[in-house]
């Protein structure tokens, strides 16, 4: 936590060397997530995110992510995976053209609880190859992410099938290594939603995401107000 705070602090200091520009956008993210157990120890992660600018009207980003899960125990698993991202120009300070990103990632995900509150911790490292929209050359970047999510049942002390729940998460992104410019602090996401558990395998959430993104120049800060609609469906092929 001290390292994350230091990176955030120094990123903010560097950004203050130039006048800060705030770019406010209204977005919509429509998402599917699935972690599917293939055996006692192994599984497959699947994920599709369609991100739109102006909530639904214009393209913003397409994200496809997959990975191989290894289950350490019922409350912990690690993943090695790949992500494909296509980003379109959007906002008042858009990229010159569409560009692609290819991403390898490693993560550890842990589950726990404090009383009625269910907790999910996710630690992720990313190796990113980001295309220049001007030259089509790729730049290699490293990034670390920490994600903490809490879920609280609305009815009763536990979250059961056919019951609603509240969800909230916070995630911070930190860039490091070569080719990082002013945005050591890359972005932060804060989220609040209402969810519903349809079955042991399926749940849906609708909520609000406040996303702050510092562009590479350290001057433009996106302030993205985002509608998030997500479906989680986890299949267990061992049953």
mmCIF file with all atom_site columns, C-alpha atoms in Angstrom, residues 32-46 67-79 109 111 200-201 232-239:
data_model
loop_
_atom_site.group_PDB
_atom_site.id
_atom_site.type_symbol
_atom_site.label_atom_id
_atom_site.label_alt_id
_atom_site.label_comp_id
_atom_site.label_asym_id
_atom_site.label_entity_id
_atom_site.label_seq_id
_atom_site.pdbx_PDB_ins_code
_atom_site.Cartn_x
_atom_site.Cartn_y
_atom_site.Cartn_z
_atom_site.occupancy
_atom_site.B_iso_or_equiv
_atom_site.pdbx_formal_charge
_atom_site.auth_seq_id
_atom_site.auth_comp_id
_atom_site.auth_asym_id
_atom_site.auth_atom_id
_atom_site.pdbx_PDB_model_num
ATOM 1  C CA . UNK A 1 32  ? -19.495 -10.897 -19.683 1.00 0.00 ? 32  UNK A CA 1
ATOM 2  C CA . UNK A 1 33  ? -17.179 -12.818 -17.313 1.00 0.00 ? 33  UNK A CA 1
ATOM 3  C CA . UNK A 1 34  ? -16.785 -16.555 -16.787 1.00 0.00 ? 34  UNK A CA 1
ATOM 4  C CA . UNK A 1 35  ? -14.411 -18.830 -14.846 1.00 0.00 ? 35  UNK A CA 1
ATOM 5  C CA . UNK A 1 36  ? -15.072 -22.416 -15.876 1.00 0.00 ? 36  UNK A CA 1
ATOM 6  C CA . UNK A 1 37  ? -13.609 -25.373 -13.943 1.00 0.00 ? 37  UNK A CA 1
ATOM 7  C CA . UNK A 1 38  ? -12.389 -28.170 -16.215 1.00 0.00 ? 38  UNK A CA 1
ATOM 8  C CA . UNK A 1 39  ? -10.942 -30.319 -13.432 1.00 0.00 ? 39  UNK A CA 1
ATOM 9  C CA . UNK A 1 40  ? -10.225 -30.067 -9.719  1.00 0.00 ? 40  UNK A CA 1
ATOM 10 C CA . UNK A 1 41  ? -7.173  -27.864 -10.326 1.00 0.00 ? 41  UNK A CA 1
ATOM 11 C CA . UNK A 1 42  ? -7.568  -26.391 -13.816 1.00 0.00 ? 42  UNK A CA 1
ATOM 12 C CA . UNK A 1 43  ? -10.038 -24.040 -15.469 1.00 0.00 ? 43  UNK A CA 1
ATOM 13 C CA . UNK A 1 44  ? -10.593 -21.501 -18.237 1.00 0.00 ? 44  UNK A CA 1
ATOM 14 C CA . UNK A 1 45  ? -11.299 -17.768 -17.974 1.00 0.00 ? 45  UNK A CA 1
ATOM 15 C CA . UNK A 1 46  ? -13.436 -16.096 -20.668 1.00 0.00 ? 46  UNK A CA 1
ATOM 16 C CA . UNK A 1 67  ? -6.690  -17.294 -19.561 1.00 0.00 ? 67  UNK A CA 1
ATOM 17 C CA . UNK A 1 68  ? -5.857  -20.573 -17.863 1.00 0.00 ? 68  UNK A CA 1
ATOM 18 C CA . UNK A 1 69  ? -6.776  -20.827 -14.169 1.00 0.00 ? 69  UNK A CA 1
ATOM 19 C CA . UNK A 1 70  ? -4.988  -22.992 -11.603 1.00 0.00 ? 70  UNK A CA 1
ATOM 20 C CA . UNK A 1 71  ? -6.972  -23.475 -8.386  1.00 0.00 ? 71  UNK A CA 1
ATOM 21 C CA . UNK A 1 72  ? -4.825  -23.515 -5.254  1.00 0.00 ? 72  UNK A CA 1
ATOM 22 C CA . UNK A 1 73  ? -7.832  -24.088 -2.996  1.00 0.00 ? 73  UNK A CA 1
ATOM 23 C CA . UNK A 1 74  ? -11.543 -23.130 -3.061  1.00 0.00 ? 74  UNK A CA 1
ATOM 24 C CA . UNK A 1 75  ? -10.682 -19.523 -2.106  1.00 0.00 ? 75  UNK A CA 1
ATOM 25 C CA . UNK A 1 76  ? -7.598  -18.884 -4.250  1.00 0.00 ? 76  UNK A CA 1
ATOM 26 C CA . UNK A 1 77  ? -6.513  -19.319 -7.851  1.00 0.00 ? 77  UNK A CA 1
ATOM 27 C CA . UNK A 1 78  ? -3.878  -17.972 -10.230 1.00 0.00 ? 78  UNK A CA 1
ATOM 28 C CA . UNK A 1 79  ? -4.318  -17.130 -13.913 1.00 0.00 ? 79  UNK A CA 1
ATOM 29 C CA . UNK A 1 109 ? -7.348  -13.886 -6.929  1.00 0.00 ? 109 UNK A CA 1
ATOM 30 C CA . UNK A 1 111 ? -11.821 -14.744 -1.687  1.00 0.00 ? 111 UNK A CA 1
ATOM 31 C CA . UNK A 1 200 ? -24.989 -20.717 -8.008  1.00 0.00 ? 200 UNK A CA 1
ATOM 32 C CA . UNK A 1 201 ? -23.299 -20.100 -11.364 1.00 0.00 ? 201 UNK A CA 1
ATOM 33 C CA . UNK A 1 232 ? -21.054 -13.468 -14.668 1.00 0.00 ? 232 UNK A CA 1
ATOM 34 C CA . UNK A 1 233 ? -21.647 -17.099 -15.594 1.00 0.00 ? 233 UNK A CA 1
ATOM 35 C CA . UNK A 1 234 ? -19.264 -19.722 -14.185 1.00 0.00 ? 234 UNK A CA 1
ATOM 36 C CA . UNK A 1 235 ? -19.600 -23.285 -15.461 1.00 0.00 ? 235 UNK A CA 1
ATOM 37 C CA . UNK A 1 236 ? -18.244 -26.216 -13.447 1.00 0.00 ? 236 UNK A CA 1
ATOM 38 C CA . UNK A 1 237 ? -17.575 -29.154 -15.782 1.00 0.00 ? 237 UNK A CA 1
ATOM 39 C CA . UNK A 1 238 ? -16.397 -31.327 -12.867 1.00 0.00 ? 238 UNK A CA 1
ATOM 40 C CA . UNK A 1 239 ? -19.901 -31.745 -11.439 1.00 0.00 ? 239 UNK A CA 1
#
